Every structure is written in structure tokens, then in C-alpha cells.
Amino acid sequence: SMRHLLILLFFPVLGFSQTCWECIIASKNYESQTALDICSKVQAPTKEEREIINFVMGKLVMENQEFTRAIYHLEKSLSSQDTLLLALVNGLIGDCHLEMKEYENALKSYKTATYFSNHTNFEVYYLTKQGFCQSLLNNIEEHKKISALLRVKDRYSSSPFSYRHRENCEEYDSISYLSS
């Protein structure tokens, strides 16, 4: 999950305060509302800690299906200097927009996430989500360009999401297709 990924990627490098760790650990061990209650009380002393806590809170609020509120928390991390955090934050913002069927906004966020995840394993993940949005927007040519780009990157032998294109985009109301 994103929380485990966050812990593996950021925490060995950064020395966080006790209260920041309480939020991170709560997000891993408690149901989302309890973890949110704990995180909302944290007084993070540094900008980096506030960015991490807002990321964690945005993810927790997403689990409660409160996508507009999740975006509010996630956007507080957009001034980060950490490109990987920026990729993850933009990706989650894209997920929120996708869940709200705001496909243009989702696409924009996934493009930003792809930019910040350049030359990492996340790049293909966010490119795939871009392709998914292009499919939902019925942008067949853009969809094909992303499929070709993924093949050039030698990650896939064929288009990973061509089967997802449908005439009626309304049947897609969840990102569950991408979370396998």
C-alpha cells in the first residue's frame, strides 16, 4: 500500500519528531478515522514533517471516500522539494479526481506525477493512469501514443490498458481497475 511505500522510502532518511512518528505509525495500525484523529493533533516542527503528515492525512481521508477534503490535505504538500513525494502527492490527487469523474483534472495530475517520477518505477504506473484517463476521455490518439511510449520503455509487450476503452465511459467510476 502507499503507506508502507511511504515508510520504506522516506523514513530511513529523515529524522522525524516523536509526534510525527505517532501519526505515521497510527496510519499503519489504526482504522482511518482513529489515525486521522491522532494525525490532526500533531504539531510538526519542520516543513518536511508537515508535508509528510498532510500526505498521510490526505491518504487517510481518501480511504473515507472524502475526495475533495483529501485534495485539500494533499495540496499542502505540493511545495515539497522532494520529487518522489511530489510524484506520490500528484498521483493521489489524480486518484481523487478520477474517483469524482473529473477526468481532465485527473489526467493533469497524472502528467505531473509522471514528470516527477521520471526514470523511476512509478513513471510507468502514472503513464498507465494517463492512458486510462485518455481512454475515459475518448482520446484514442493520445491513448495510442501512451501505449507506444510504454512499449518503447520496454515495460510491456502490448498495450496494458487498451481493453479498458469503452464507448460508454460512465461505467468507469473507480480506480480499482488500476490497483491490481
mmCIF file of C-alpha atoms in Angstrom:
data_model
loop_
_atom_site.group_PDB
_atom_site.id
_atom_site.type_symbol
_atom_site.label_atom_id
_atom_site.label_comp_id
_atom_site.label_asym_id
_atom_site.label_seq_id
_atom_site.Cartn_x
_atom_site.Cartn_y
_atom_site.Cartn_z
ATOM 1 C CA SER A 1 0.000 0.000 0.000
ATOM 2 C CA MET A 2 1.003 3.649 -0.305
ATOM 3 C CA ARG A 3 1.542 3.916 3.449
ATOM 4 C CA HIS A 4 4.025 1.067 3.511
ATOM 5 C CA LEU A 5 5.744 2.538 0.490
ATOM 6 C CA LEU A 6 5.970 5.910 2.188
ATOM 7 C CA ILE A 7 7.526 4.376 5.272
ATOM 8 C CA LEU A 8 10.094 2.455 3.235
ATOM 9 C CA LEU A 9 11.022 5.385 1.009
ATOM 10 C CA PHE A 10 11.203 8.339 3.325
ATOM 11 C CA PHE A 11 11.697 7.325 6.883
ATOM 12 C CA PRO A 12 15.149 5.775 6.938
ATOM 13 C CA VAL A 13 16.491 9.029 5.507
ATOM 14 C CA LEU A 14 14.646 11.634 7.536
ATOM 15 C CA GLY A 15 14.804 12.057 11.294
ATOM 16 C CA PHE A 16 11.259 12.803 12.407
ATOM 17 C CA SER A 17 9.958 14.006 15.726
ATOM 18 C CA GLN A 18 8.117 11.679 18.094
ATOM 19 C CA THR A 19 4.749 13.237 17.254
ATOM 20 C CA CYS A 20 5.319 12.878 13.517
ATOM 21 C CA TRP A 21 6.146 9.204 14.025
ATOM 22 C CA GLU A 22 2.940 8.795 16.040
ATOM 23 C CA CYS A 23 0.941 9.943 13.004
ATOM 24 C CA ILE A 24 2.839 7.667 10.623
ATOM 25 C CA ILE A 25 2.504 4.631 12.883
ATOM 26 C CA ALA A 26 -1.179 5.387 13.553
ATOM 27 C CA SER A 27 -1.833 5.443 9.805
ATOM 28 C CA LYS A 28 -0.369 1.964 9.562
ATOM 29 C CA ASN A 29 -2.001 0.419 12.632
ATOM 30 C CA TYR A 30 -5.406 2.021 13.165
ATOM 31 C CA GLU A 31 -8.541 2.424 11.110
ATOM 32 C CA SER A 32 -8.574 5.670 9.174
ATOM 33 C CA GLN A 33 -10.734 7.818 11.485
ATOM 34 C CA THR A 34 -8.672 6.959 14.582
ATOM 35 C CA ALA A 35 -5.461 7.616 12.676
ATOM 36 C CA LEU A 36 -6.874 10.927 11.402
ATOM 37 C CA ASP A 37 -7.717 11.972 14.960
ATOM 38 C CA ILE A 38 -4.139 11.272 16.018
ATOM 39 C CA CYS A 39 -2.568 12.985 12.994
ATOM 40 C CA SER A 40 -4.743 16.089 13.262
ATOM 41 C CA LYS A 41 -3.284 16.768 16.737
ATOM 42 C CA VAL A 42 0.347 16.542 15.658
ATOM 43 C CA GLN A 43 2.359 19.753 15.839
ATOM 44 C CA ALA A 44 5.041 19.091 13.237
ATOM 45 C CA PRO A 45 8.084 21.288 13.860
ATOM 46 C CA THR A 46 9.512 21.209 10.320
ATOM 47 C CA LYS A 47 8.141 21.894 6.854
ATOM 48 C CA GLU A 48 9.133 18.376 5.742
ATOM 49 C CA GLU A 49 7.204 16.804 8.608
ATOM 50 C CA ARG A 50 4.115 18.885 7.849
ATOM 51 C CA GLU A 51 4.317 17.743 4.216
ATOM 52 C CA ILE A 52 4.524 14.086 5.249
ATOM 53 C CA ILE A 53 1.672 14.452 7.729
ATOM 54 C CA ASN A 54 -0.515 16.178 5.126
ATOM 55 C CA PHE A 55 0.301 13.370 2.692
ATOM 56 C CA VAL A 56 -0.685 10.762 5.292
ATOM 57 C CA MET A 57 -3.860 12.656 6.208
ATOM 58 C CA GLY A 58 -4.819 13.021 2.544
ATOM 59 C CA LYS A 59 -4.426 9.266 2.071
ATOM 60 C CA LEU A 60 -6.485 8.555 5.194
ATOM 61 C CA VAL A 61 -9.269 10.927 4.108
ATOM 62 C CA MET A 62 -9.281 9.238 0.680
ATOM 63 C CA GLU A 63 -9.967 5.932 2.433
ATOM 64 C CA ASN A 64 -13.101 7.573 3.834
ATOM 65 C CA GLN A 65 -14.171 8.488 0.269
ATOM 66 C CA GLU A 66 -13.887 12.238 1.047
ATOM 67 C CA PHE A 67 -12.025 13.161 -2.111
ATOM 68 C CA THR A 68 -12.368 16.960 -2.019
ATOM 69 C CA ARG A 69 -11.095 17.017 1.569
ATOM 70 C CA ALA A 70 -8.266 14.649 0.609
ATOM 71 C CA ILE A 71 -7.177 17.031 -2.148
ATOM 72 C CA TYR A 72 -7.191 19.869 0.399
ATOM 73 C CA HIS A 73 -4.679 17.975 2.590
ATOM 74 C CA LEU A 74 -2.585 16.700 -0.306
ATOM 75 C CA GLU A 75 -2.219 20.144 -1.872
ATOM 76 C CA LYS A 76 -0.450 21.286 1.310
ATOM 77 C CA SER A 77 2.458 19.044 0.272
ATOM 78 C CA LEU A 78 2.852 20.473 -3.235
ATOM 79 C CA SER A 79 5.635 22.859 -2.195
ATOM 80 C CA SER A 80 7.893 19.958 -1.227
ATOM 81 C CA GLN A 81 11.446 19.827 -2.527
ATOM 82 C CA ASP A 82 11.279 16.021 -2.641
ATOM 83 C CA THR A 83 10.429 14.938 -6.183
ATOM 84 C CA LEU A 84 9.259 11.475 -5.146
ATOM 85 C CA LEU A 85 6.856 12.935 -2.600
ATOM 86 C CA LEU A 86 5.616 15.312 -5.320
ATOM 87 C CA ALA A 87 5.030 12.336 -7.616
ATOM 88 C CA LEU A 88 3.066 10.462 -4.931
ATOM 89 C CA VAL A 89 1.030 13.523 -3.925
ATOM 90 C CA ASN A 90 0.116 14.365 -7.519
ATOM 91 C CA GLY A 91 -0.754 10.719 -8.141
ATOM 92 C CA LEU A 92 -3.150 10.661 -5.193
ATOM 93 C CA ILE A 93 -4.691 13.962 -6.273
ATOM 94 C CA GLY A 94 -5.221 12.352 -9.679
ATOM 95 C CA ASP A 95 -6.855 9.362 -7.990
ATOM 96 C CA CYS A 96 -9.244 11.703 -6.151
ATOM 97 C CA HIS A 97 -10.214 13.457 -9.372
ATOM 98 C CA LEU A 98 -10.646 10.101 -11.098
ATOM 99 C CA GLU A 99 -12.984 8.901 -8.358
ATOM 100 C CA MET A 100 -15.005 12.124 -8.765
ATOM 101 C CA LYS A 101 -15.116 11.512 -12.557
ATOM 102 C CA GLU A 102 -13.108 14.691 -13.197
ATOM 103 C CA TYR A 103 -11.042 13.020 -15.892
ATOM 104 C CA GLU A 104 -9.310 16.139 -17.282
ATOM 105 C CA ASN A 105 -8.099 17.111 -13.798
ATOM 106 C CA ALA A 106 -7.035 13.528 -13.118
ATOM 107 C CA LEU A 107 -5.070 13.469 -16.363
ATOM 108 C CA LYS A 108 -3.334 16.745 -15.486
ATOM 109 C CA SER A 109 -2.317 15.389 -12.058
ATOM 110 C CA TYR A 110 -1.058 12.113 -13.538
ATOM 111 C CA LYS A 111 1.025 14.036 -16.085
ATOM 112 C CA THR A 112 2.625 15.973 -13.222
ATOM 113 C CA ALA A 113 3.159 12.755 -11.256
ATOM 114 C CA THR A 114 4.803 11.197 -14.327
ATOM 115 C CA TYR A 115 7.100 14.213 -14.659
ATOM 116 C CA PHE A 116 8.248 13.975 -11.033
ATOM 117 C CA SER A 117 8.646 10.193 -11.202
ATOM 118 C CA ASN A 118 10.798 10.304 -14.333
ATOM 119 C CA HIS A 119 13.196 7.329 -14.548
ATOM 120 C CA THR A 120 11.663 5.567 -11.538
ATOM 121 C CA ASN A 121 9.345 2.574 -11.383
ATOM 122 C CA PHE A 122 6.472 4.959 -10.685
ATOM 123 C CA GLU A 123 6.823 6.541 -14.123
ATOM 124 C CA VAL A 124 5.196 3.570 -15.864
ATOM 125 C CA TYR A 125 2.466 3.450 -13.210
ATOM 126 C CA TYR A 126 1.500 7.079 -13.799
ATOM 127 C CA LEU A 127 1.825 6.735 -17.583
ATOM 128 C CA THR A 128 -0.623 3.843 -17.375
ATOM 129 C CA LYS A 129 -3.037 6.008 -15.389
ATOM 130 C CA GLN A 130 -2.657 8.737 -18.024
ATOM 131 C CA GLY A 131 -3.608 6.191 -20.659
ATOM 132 C CA PHE A 132 -6.598 5.168 -18.606
ATOM 133 C CA CYS A 133 -7.762 8.803 -18.421
ATOM 134 C CA GLN A 134 -7.208 9.280 -22.149
ATOM 135 C CA SER A 135 -9.396 6.240 -22.705
ATOM 136 C CA LEU A 136 -12.109 7.633 -20.441
ATOM 137 C CA LEU A 137 -11.951 10.949 -22.288
ATOM 138 C CA ASN A 138 -12.259 9.086 -25.594
ATOM 139 C CA ASN A 139 -8.896 10.496 -26.741
ATOM 140 C CA ILE A 140 -7.940 7.472 -28.803
ATOM 141 C CA GLU A 141 -4.857 9.009 -30.455
ATOM 142 C CA GLU A 142 -3.393 10.157 -27.127
ATOM 143 C CA HIS A 143 -4.213 6.742 -25.690
ATOM 144 C CA LYS A 144 -2.257 5.093 -28.531
ATOM 145 C CA LYS A 145 0.731 7.439 -28.002
ATOM 146 C CA ILE A 146 0.968 6.431 -24.354
ATOM 147 C CA SER A 147 0.662 2.750 -25.285
ATOM 148 C CA ALA A 148 3.533 3.203 -27.748
ATOM 149 C CA LEU A 149 5.605 5.072 -25.164
ATOM 150 C CA LEU A 150 5.125 2.271 -22.656
ATOM 151 C CA ARG A 151 6.245 -0.247 -25.276
ATOM 152 C CA VAL A 152 9.307 1.874 -26.110
ATOM 153 C CA LYS A 153 10.179 1.845 -22.435
ATOM 154 C CA ASP A 154 10.182 -1.936 -22.875
ATOM 155 C CA ARG A 155 7.965 -2.459 -19.845
ATOM 156 C CA TYR A 156 5.088 -4.103 -21.679
ATOM 157 C CA SER A 157 4.860 -6.247 -24.778
ATOM 158 C CA SER A 158 1.431 -4.885 -25.708
ATOM 159 C CA SER A 159 -0.878 -2.081 -24.658
ATOM 160 C CA PRO A 160 -1.588 -2.549 -20.943
ATOM 161 C CA PHE A 161 -4.944 -0.804 -20.985
ATOM 162 C CA SER A 162 -6.397 -0.983 -24.484
ATOM 163 C CA TYR A 163 -9.055 -3.393 -23.233
ATOM 164 C CA ARG A 164 -10.268 -0.709 -20.840
ATOM 165 C CA HIS A 165 -11.509 1.594 -23.589
ATOM 166 C CA ARG A 166 -15.274 1.531 -23.895
ATOM 167 C CA GLU A 167 -17.804 3.565 -25.831
ATOM 168 C CA ASN A 168 -19.606 4.396 -22.620
ATOM 169 C CA CYS A 169 -17.073 5.878 -20.203
ATOM 170 C CA GLU A 170 -19.671 6.195 -17.452
ATOM 171 C CA GLU A 171 -19.177 2.584 -16.498
ATOM 172 C CA TYR A 172 -15.804 3.551 -15.035
ATOM 173 C CA ASP A 173 -16.397 5.007 -11.613
ATOM 174 C CA SER A 174 -13.468 3.598 -9.702
ATOM 175 C CA ILE A 175 -9.719 3.313 -9.889
ATOM 176 C CA SER A 176 -9.960 -0.312 -8.832
ATOM 177 C CA TYR A 177 -9.021 -1.335 -12.385
ATOM 178 C CA LEU A 178 -5.543 0.063 -11.738
ATOM 179 C CA SER A 179 -4.911 -1.335 -8.290
ATOM 180 C CA SER A 180 -4.250 -4.934 -9.246
#
